[in-house]
Amino acid sequence: METAVENLSKEELIKLLSSRDQALVEQHKQLESLANDSSKKDEKIVSLTSTKVELIQERDYLKAQVEMYKRMQFGQKRERFEGDPNQIMLPFQVDPAEASRQEEEIKQKIEYIRKRPNHPGRAKLPEHLFVEEIEIHPHGDLSEMVCIGKEITEELECEPSKFYIKRYIRYKYAAKNGEGITIAELPERVIDKGIAGPSLLAMILADKYLDHLPLYRQKQRFARENIQIPSSTIEGWTRQALEKLEPLYEQLIIDTKAQGYLQVDETPIKVLDSDKKGAAHQGYYWVYHAPLEGIVLFDYSPTRGGIAAVPMLGNFKGYLQTDGYAVYDKYAKKKEVTHLACWAHARREFEKALDNDKLRAEKALLMIQKLYAVERQAKQDNLTAKQIKELRLEESLPVINEMGKWIFEQIKATLPKSQIGKAMAYAYARWDALSVYLYDGSLLIDNNQIENAIRPVALGRKNYLFAGSHEAAQRAAMIYSFFAICKNHEANPFNWLKHTLQNIASINHKNLKDLFPQNYKQIIQQSNM
């Protein structure tokens, strides 16, 4: 029943809840009539009483589901829980005189905001930008006047993307004795015999996978500049540019496998199924994040089954941090693996229970809030891993011990199918994995960093909707990986991609790692020295 209910819409849940309420009324009437009829059998009363209890539990569960849908649709979307036991709840009915006074205060505040002058402080413009200076002198005869100073006003301006043609002119030379002709070689090109240069290809890929601009919209931008390029040509450029990155991606896989601390998560991506015309297949990006190195690897798989993670996790040894997806249990139970759970996922379960059991849900969220306060303090104080471990054992361990005892006592008095029961069961089943992070200051309290890396995929698929094939989905996984690493290491994605496309074909394979985004800043600095 539970799985089926979770797949229902809010309207269907409300109808089902109404039918359960009616069934409870009928059951109650039958119980009353049986209580007044001594000739009925006690077994019938026990059976009906048991049915009533089950219906009450199902009704409470359905109510919790409906409330959760309301929170998802109308409530605030952020996860932060701001609990204050001393906070006074606002009444629904406000005294008319008080309401009038509040409206007058709001009106005065709006009028003040409209009349007050602009703030004198302005954002400082970056120093690395090109400056175009325009000198303006007063009109009229200035021969009898002396310049005593100047006032400078700055504006931030821009020019739209500038398209231009790079024309290589190679001169041929013939030997005077007629023994041959010589001509200079062309520089290495990204697409052999193609007209797209590395800057244009980098812009197309960055616009599509970083700024979520589908190729057909980019074609419209070309057309506005009176550059007519067929859709098939732009698609071909995209495919060939991504294929150039395959050797670098293969090296990234090797380096990711060698990491001793990985966070793992997965996210869906629709892919056109070539076997069924017009149908879309539900594929998945499996994402691996090494927090200590800032490495991110997207790997596409047609399935969400455990077999998809075998290439990366089959021989993995070290710390593995995941959510509660059952597939990861197989890898977490290996002797060489220490499993970490995610406190953000545990917190979400209790946040869902606020409408089901507010008192206990708030108590749990307040304790989790204390754990995150310790993490914020460690980050603000820029503590070392050793210092973070000491701080956690001093501040976080007592909170976790208190919460563990509280859940152990309270879980016995909760309905397993209620949201508060589910939240407690989720945390209780993973308590050891939730506590592992205390004992190593290099470990993170949650999986939020990998979810941040996945976010561009969620935004992108709202625009381009699906990948054209399984191969296209895997090629997209490559660029998502590199752009996520660029973000982690504050490397400009466009500049990195342009540099990589220009050099990947000619670079010595021993120096291939120099093209990784995490090494880009250092390479550029060395080349400018």
PDB file of N, CA, C and O in Angstrom, residues 50-104:
ATOM      1  N   SER A  50      -9.723  -4.588  15.206  1.00  0.00           N
ATOM      2  CA  SER A  50      -8.421  -4.632  14.540  1.00  0.00           C
ATOM      3  C   SER A  50      -8.460  -3.879  13.212  1.00  0.00           C
ATOM      4  O   SER A  50      -7.542  -3.135  12.861  1.00  0.00           O
ATOM      5  N   THR A  51      -9.572  -4.076  12.475  1.00  0.00           N
ATOM      6  CA  THR A  51      -9.722  -3.366  11.197  1.00  0.00           C
ATOM      7  C   THR A  51      -9.761  -1.861  11.404  1.00  0.00           C
ATOM      8  O   THR A  51      -9.191  -1.083  10.636  1.00  0.00           O
ATOM      9  N   LYS A  52     -10.442  -1.447  12.488  1.00  0.00           N
ATOM     10  CA  LYS A  52     -10.540  -0.017  12.783  1.00  0.00           C
ATOM     11  C   LYS A  52      -9.158   0.575  13.060  1.00  0.00           C
ATOM     12  O   LYS A  52      -8.828   1.666  12.584  1.00  0.00           O
ATOM     13  N   VAL A  53      -8.353  -0.153  13.831  1.00  0.00           N
ATOM     14  CA  VAL A  53      -7.007   0.326  14.152  1.00  0.00           C
ATOM     15  C   VAL A  53      -6.184   0.482  12.875  1.00  0.00           C
ATOM     16  O   VAL A  53      -5.471   1.470  12.672  1.00  0.00           O
ATOM     17  N   GLU A  54      -6.297  -0.509  11.970  1.00  0.00           N
ATOM     18  CA  GLU A  54      -5.554  -0.434  10.709  1.00  0.00           C
ATOM     19  C   GLU A  54      -6.016   0.750   9.869  1.00  0.00           C
ATOM     20  O   GLU A  54      -5.200   1.447   9.248  1.00  0.00           O
ATOM     21  N   LEU A  55      -7.331   0.986   9.853  1.00  0.00           N
ATOM     22  CA  LEU A  55      -7.850   2.110   9.093  1.00  0.00           C
ATOM     23  C   LEU A  55      -7.390   3.439   9.672  1.00  0.00           C
ATOM     24  O   LEU A  55      -7.094   4.394   8.937  1.00  0.00           O
ATOM     25  N   ILE A  56      -7.314   3.528  11.006  1.00  0.00           N
ATOM     26  CA  ILE A  56      -6.833   4.758  11.645  1.00  0.00           C
ATOM     27  C   ILE A  56      -5.380   5.015  11.262  1.00  0.00           C
ATOM     28  O   ILE A  56      -4.991   6.138  10.926  1.00  0.00           O
ATOM     29  N   GLN A  57      -4.572   3.949  11.294  1.00  0.00           N
ATOM     30  CA  GLN A  57      -3.162   4.104  10.931  1.00  0.00           C
ATOM     31  C   GLN A  57      -3.025   4.535   9.467  1.00  0.00           C
ATOM     32  O   GLN A  57      -2.228   5.415   9.137  1.00  0.00           O
ATOM     33  N   GLU A  58      -3.835   3.914   8.589  1.00  0.00           N
ATOM     34  CA  GLU A  58      -3.756   4.263   7.173  1.00  0.00           C
ATOM     35  C   GLU A  58      -4.228   5.695   6.950  1.00  0.00           C
ATOM     36  O   GLU A  58      -3.655   6.434   6.153  1.00  0.00           O
ATOM     37  N   ARG A  59      -5.295   6.094   7.676  1.00  0.00           N
ATOM     38  CA  ARG A  59      -5.788   7.459   7.539  1.00  0.00           C
ATOM     39  C   ARG A  59      -4.730   8.464   7.975  1.00  0.00           C
ATOM     40  O   ARG A  59      -4.495   9.478   7.302  1.00  0.00           O
ATOM     41  N   ASP A  60      -4.068   8.199   9.113  1.00  0.00           N
ATOM     42  CA  ASP A  60      -3.027   9.114   9.592  1.00  0.00           C
ATOM     43  C   ASP A  60      -1.884   9.201   8.597  1.00  0.00           C
ATOM     44  O   ASP A  60      -1.306  10.279   8.374  1.00  0.00           O
ATOM     45  N   TYR A  61      -1.550   8.060   7.979  1.00  0.00           N
ATOM     46  CA  TYR A  61      -0.480   8.063   6.987  1.00  0.00           C
ATOM     47  C   TYR A  61      -0.877   8.890   5.779  1.00  0.00           C
ATOM     48  O   TYR A  61      -0.088   9.692   5.252  1.00  0.00           O
ATOM     49  N   LEU A  62      -2.114   8.723   5.311  1.00  0.00           N
ATOM     50  CA  LEU A  62      -2.585   9.481   4.166  1.00  0.00           C
ATOM     51  C   LEU A  62      -2.623  10.974   4.466  1.00  0.00           C
ATOM     52  O   LEU A  62      -2.289  11.797   3.613  1.00  0.00           O
ATOM     53  N   LYS A  63      -3.046  11.332   5.680  1.00  0.00           N
ATOM     54  CA  LYS A  63      -3.047  12.740   6.075  1.00  0.00           C
ATOM     55  C   LYS A  63      -1.634  13.315   6.009  1.00  0.00           C
ATOM     56  O   LYS A  63      -1.417  14.443   5.538  1.00  0.00           O
ATOM     57  N   ALA A  64      -0.665  12.537   6.511  1.00  0.00           N
ATOM     58  CA  ALA A  64       0.733  13.006   6.487  1.00  0.00           C
ATOM     59  C   ALA A  64       1.211  13.199   5.049  1.00  0.00           C
ATOM     60  O   ALA A  64       1.919  14.157   4.735  1.00  0.00           O
ATOM     61  N   GLN A  65       0.803  12.277   4.139  1.00  0.00           N
ATOM     62  CA  GLN A  65       1.206  12.403   2.739  1.00  0.00           C
ATOM     63  C   GLN A  65       0.616  13.659   2.106  1.00  0.00           C
ATOM     64  O   GLN A  65       1.288  14.380   1.371  1.00  0.00           O
ATOM     65  N   VAL A  66      -0.673  13.927   2.397  1.00  0.00           N
ATOM     66  CA  VAL A  66      -1.317  15.118   1.846  1.00  0.00           C
ATOM     67  C   VAL A  66      -0.632  16.382   2.358  1.00  0.00           C
ATOM     68  O   VAL A  66      -0.370  17.328   1.608  1.00  0.00           O
ATOM     69  N   GLU A  67      -0.318  16.411   3.658  1.00  0.00           N
ATOM     70  CA  GLU A  67       0.347  17.582   4.235  1.00  0.00           C
ATOM     71  C   GLU A  67       1.729  17.775   3.623  1.00  0.00           C
ATOM     72  O   GLU A  67       2.169  18.909   3.400  1.00  0.00           O
ATOM     73  N   MET A  68       2.417  16.668   3.331  1.00  0.00           N
ATOM     74  CA  MET A  68       3.743  16.775   2.731  1.00  0.00           C
ATOM     75  C   MET A  68       3.635  17.361   1.322  1.00  0.00           C
ATOM     76  O   MET A  68       4.439  18.203   0.925  1.00  0.00           O
ATOM     77  N   TYR A  69       2.603  16.954   0.565  1.00  0.00           N
ATOM     78  CA  TYR A  69       2.395  17.529  -0.763  1.00  0.00           C
ATOM     79  C   TYR A  69       2.120  19.023  -0.666  1.00  0.00           C
ATOM     80  O   TYR A  69       2.587  19.811  -1.490  1.00  0.00           O
ATOM     81  N   LYS A  70       1.339  19.425   0.340  1.00  0.00           N
ATOM     82  CA  LYS A  70       1.055  20.848   0.515  1.00  0.00           C
ATOM     83  C   LYS A  70       2.322  21.624   0.815  1.00  0.00           C
ATOM     84  O   LYS A  70       2.537  22.724   0.302  1.00  0.00           O
ATOM     85  N   ARG A  71       3.192  21.060   1.660  1.00  0.00           N
ATOM     86  CA  ARG A  71       4.455  21.726   1.979  1.00  0.00           C
ATOM     87  C   ARG A  71       5.330  21.834   0.744  1.00  0.00           C
ATOM     88  O   ARG A  71       5.993  22.854   0.512  1.00  0.00           O
ATOM     89  N   MET A  72       5.336  20.769  -0.083  1.00  0.00           N
ATOM     90  CA  MET A  72       6.161  20.793  -1.301  1.00  0.00           C
ATOM     91  C   MET A  72       5.650  21.831  -2.288  1.00  0.00           C
ATOM     92  O   MET A  72       6.421  22.469  -2.996  1.00  0.00           O
ATOM     93  N   GLN A  73       4.309  22.021  -2.338  1.00  0.00           N
ATOM     94  CA  GLN A  73       3.739  22.935  -3.318  1.00  0.00           C
ATOM     95  C   GLN A  73       3.716  24.376  -2.839  1.00  0.00           C
ATOM     96  O   GLN A  73       4.004  25.300  -3.584  1.00  0.00           O
ATOM     97  N   PHE A  74       3.396  24.567  -1.552  1.00  0.00           N
ATOM     98  CA  PHE A  74       3.177  25.918  -1.059  1.00  0.00           C
ATOM     99  C   PHE A  74       4.213  26.367  -0.023  1.00  0.00           C
ATOM    100  O   PHE A  74       4.335  27.551   0.248  1.00  0.00           O
ATOM    101  N   GLY A  75       4.926  25.422   0.591  1.00  0.00           N
ATOM    102  CA  GLY A  75       5.862  25.794   1.648  1.00  0.00           C
ATOM    103  C   GLY A  75       7.171  26.297   1.090  1.00  0.00           C
ATOM    104  O   GLY A  75       7.437  26.264  -0.110  1.00  0.00           O
ATOM    105  N   GLN A  76       8.061  26.772   1.985  1.00  0.00           N
ATOM    106  CA  GLN A  76       9.372  27.256   1.556  1.00  0.00           C
ATOM    107  C   GLN A  76      10.212  26.092   1.079  1.00  0.00           C
ATOM    108  O   GLN A  76      10.129  24.987   1.593  1.00  0.00           O
ATOM    109  N   LYS A  77      11.043  26.337   0.058  1.00  0.00           N
ATOM    110  CA  LYS A  77      11.803  25.267  -0.566  1.00  0.00           C
ATOM    111  C   LYS A  77      13.144  25.018   0.089  1.00  0.00           C
ATOM    112  O   LYS A  77      13.756  23.991  -0.089  1.00  0.00           O
ATOM    113  N   ARG A  78      13.657  25.964   0.852  1.00  0.00           N
ATOM    114  CA  ARG A  78      14.988  25.786   1.443  1.00  0.00           C
ATOM    115  C   ARG A  78      14.913  24.736   2.545  1.00  0.00           C
ATOM    116  O   ARG A  78      13.884  24.514   3.171  1.00  0.00           O
ATOM    117  N   GLU A  79      16.056  24.100   2.820  1.00  0.00           N
ATOM    118  CA  GLU A  79      16.093  23.033   3.805  1.00  0.00           C
ATOM    119  C   GLU A  79      16.394  23.542   5.203  1.00  0.00           C
ATOM    120  O   GLU A  79      16.181  22.843   6.173  1.00  0.00           O
ATOM    121  N   ARG A  80      16.885  24.761   5.332  1.00  0.00           N
ATOM    122  CA  ARG A  80      17.306  25.245   6.648  1.00  0.00           C
ATOM    123  C   ARG A  80      16.139  25.227   7.616  1.00  0.00           C
ATOM    124  O   ARG A  80      15.049  25.677   7.327  1.00  0.00           O
ATOM    125  N   PHE A  81      16.399  24.671   8.809  1.00  0.00           N
ATOM    126  CA  PHE A  81      15.378  24.650   9.852  1.00  0.00           C
ATOM    127  C   PHE A  81      15.760  25.670  10.903  1.00  0.00           C
ATOM    128  O   PHE A  81      16.847  25.629  11.457  1.00  0.00           O
ATOM    129  N   GLU A  82      14.868  26.615  11.151  1.00  0.00           N
ATOM    130  CA  GLU A  82      15.136  27.663  12.120  1.00  0.00           C
ATOM    131  C   GLU A  82      14.173  27.494  13.285  1.00  0.00           C
ATOM    132  O   GLU A  82      13.072  28.044  13.318  1.00  0.00           O
ATOM    133  N   GLY A  83      14.562  26.672  14.225  1.00  0.00           N
ATOM    134  CA  GLY A  83      13.700  26.393  15.368  1.00  0.00           C
ATOM    135  C   GLY A  83      14.060  27.262  16.558  1.00  0.00           C
ATOM    136  O   GLY A  83      15.223  27.393  16.923  1.00  0.00           O
ATOM    137  N   ASP A  84      13.065  27.854  17.176  1.00  0.00           N
ATOM    138  CA  ASP A  84      13.270  28.662  18.372  1.00  0.00           C
ATOM    139  C   ASP A  84      12.150  28.340  19.349  1.00  0.00           C
ATOM    140  O   ASP A  84      10.990  28.697  19.119  1.00  0.00           O
ATOM    141  N   PRO A  85      12.447  27.622  20.423  1.00  0.00           N
ATOM    142  CA  PRO A  85      11.401  27.226  21.363  1.00  0.00           C
ATOM    143  C   PRO A  85      10.670  28.422  21.947  1.00  0.00           C
ATOM    144  O   PRO A  85       9.530  28.304  22.387  1.00  0.00           O
ATOM    145  N   ASN A  86      11.301  29.590  21.994  1.00  0.00           N
ATOM    146  CA  ASN A  86      10.676  30.756  22.609  1.00  0.00           C
ATOM    147  C   ASN A  86       9.892  31.609  21.608  1.00  0.00           C
ATOM    148  O   ASN A  86       9.346  32.647  21.975  1.00  0.00           O
ATOM    149  N   GLN A  87       9.886  31.176  20.344  1.00  0.00           N
ATOM    150  CA  GLN A  87       9.210  31.976  19.330  1.00  0.00           C
ATOM    151  C   GLN A  87       7.700  31.898  19.519  1.00  0.00           C
ATOM    152  O   GLN A  87       7.132  30.831  19.744  1.00  0.00           O
ATOM    153  N   ILE A  88       7.025  33.052  19.425  1.00  0.00           N
ATOM    154  CA  ILE A  88       5.576  33.116  19.603  1.00  0.00           C
ATOM    155  C   ILE A  88       4.915  32.951  18.241  1.00  0.00           C
ATOM    156  O   ILE A  88       5.266  33.623  17.275  1.00  0.00           O
ATOM    157  N   MET A  89       3.940  32.038  18.153  1.00  0.00           N
ATOM    158  CA  MET A  89       3.238  31.815  16.898  1.00  0.00           C
ATOM    159  C   MET A  89       2.289  32.979  16.621  1.00  0.00           C
ATOM    160  O   MET A  89       1.627  33.487  17.520  1.00  0.00           O
ATOM    161  N   LEU A  90       2.218  33.393  15.355  1.00  0.00           N
ATOM    162  CA  LEU A  90       1.321  34.479  14.973  1.00  0.00           C
ATOM    163  C   LEU A  90      -0.107  33.966  14.897  1.00  0.00           C
ATOM    164  O   LEU A  90      -0.366  32.894  14.364  1.00  0.00           O
ATOM    165  N   PRO A  91      -1.089  34.719  15.423  1.00  0.00           N
ATOM    166  CA  PRO A  91      -2.479  34.276  15.360  1.00  0.00           C
ATOM    167  C   PRO A  91      -3.024  34.442  13.950  1.00  0.00           C
ATOM    168  O   PRO A  91      -2.579  35.291  13.198  1.00  0.00           O
ATOM    169  N   PHE A  92      -4.037  33.612  13.616  1.00  0.00           N
ATOM    170  CA  PHE A  92      -4.668  33.733  12.304  1.00  0.00           C
ATOM    171  C   PHE A  92      -5.612  34.937  12.268  1.00  0.00           C
ATOM    172  O   PHE A  92      -5.750  35.592  11.258  1.00  0.00           O
ATOM    173  N   GLN A  93      -6.285  35.217  13.391  1.00  0.00           N
ATOM    174  CA  GLN A  93      -7.205  36.339  13.454  1.00  0.00           C
ATOM    175  C   GLN A  93      -6.518  37.518  14.132  1.00  0.00           C
ATOM    176  O   GLN A  93      -6.078  37.417  15.269  1.00  0.00           O
ATOM    177  N   VAL A  94      -6.433  38.645  13.441  1.00  0.00           N
ATOM    178  CA  VAL A  94      -5.765  39.827  13.977  1.00  0.00           C
ATOM    179  C   VAL A  94      -6.816  40.875  14.319  1.00  0.00           C
ATOM    180  O   VAL A  94      -7.792  41.064  13.587  1.00  0.00           O
ATOM    181  N   ASP A  95      -6.595  41.527  15.446  1.00  0.00           N
ATOM    182  CA  ASP A  95      -7.502  42.586  15.866  1.00  0.00           C
ATOM    183  C   ASP A  95      -7.531  43.687  14.800  1.00  0.00           C
ATOM    184  O   ASP A  95      -6.486  44.107  14.292  1.00  0.00           O
ATOM    185  N   PRO A  96      -8.739  44.186  14.421  1.00  0.00           N
ATOM    186  CA  PRO A  96      -8.837  45.206  13.355  1.00  0.00           C
ATOM    187  C   PRO A  96      -8.004  46.448  13.627  1.00  0.00           C
ATOM    188  O   PRO A  96      -7.378  47.000  12.715  1.00  0.00           O
ATOM    189  N   ALA A  97      -7.986  46.903  14.882  1.00  0.00           N
ATOM    190  CA  ALA A  97      -7.194  48.090  15.212  1.00  0.00           C
ATOM    191  C   ALA A  97      -5.713  47.832  15.006  1.00  0.00           C
ATOM    192  O   ALA A  97      -4.973  48.671  14.480  1.00  0.00           O
ATOM    193  N   GLU A  98      -5.255  46.624  15.409  1.00  0.00           N
ATOM    194  CA  GLU A  98      -3.847  46.260  15.240  1.00  0.00           C
ATOM    195  C   GLU A  98      -3.506  46.142  13.756  1.00  0.00           C
ATOM    196  O   GLU A  98      -2.437  46.570  13.308  1.00  0.00           O
ATOM    197  N   ALA A  99      -4.424  45.556  12.969  1.00  0.00           N
ATOM    198  CA  ALA A  99      -4.185  45.431  11.534  1.00  0.00           C
ATOM    199  C   ALA A  99      -4.069  46.791  10.872  1.00  0.00           C
ATOM    200  O   ALA A  99      -3.220  47.014  10.003  1.00  0.00           O
ATOM    201  N   SER A 100      -4.918  47.748  11.286  1.00  0.00           N
ATOM    202  CA  SER A 100      -4.863  49.099  10.726  1.00  0.00           C
ATOM    203  C   SER A 100      -3.543  49.776  11.055  1.00  0.00           C
ATOM    204  O   SER A 100      -2.939  50.445  10.213  1.00  0.00           O
ATOM    205  N   ARG A 101      -3.074  49.579  12.304  1.00  0.00           N
ATOM    206  CA  ARG A 101      -1.801  50.180  12.713  1.00  0.00           C
ATOM    207  C   ARG A 101      -0.647  49.596  11.895  1.00  0.00           C
ATOM    208  O   ARG A 101       0.254  50.321  11.463  1.00  0.00           O
ATOM    209  N   GLN A 102      -0.657  48.271  11.666  1.00  0.00           N
ATOM    210  CA  GLN A 102       0.402  47.629  10.894  1.00  0.00           C
ATOM    211  C   GLN A 102       0.401  48.130   9.444  1.00  0.00           C
ATOM    212  O   GLN A 102       1.467  48.346   8.851  1.00  0.00           O
ATOM    213  N   GLU A 103      -0.799  48.309   8.854  1.00  0.00           N
ATOM    214  CA  GLU A 103      -0.885  48.811   7.486  1.00  0.00           C
ATOM    215  C   GLU A 103      -0.304  50.220   7.372  1.00  0.00           C
ATOM    216  O   GLU A 103       0.374  50.558   6.393  1.00  0.00           O
ATOM    217  N   GLU A 104      -0.543  51.061   8.383  1.00  0.00           N
ATOM    218  CA  GLU A 104      -0.014  52.416   8.368  1.00  0.00           C
ATOM    219  C   GLU A 104       1.504  52.410   8.452  1.00  0.00           C
ATOM    220  O   GLU A 104       2.188  53.172   7.756  1.00  0.00           O
TER     221      GLU A 104
END
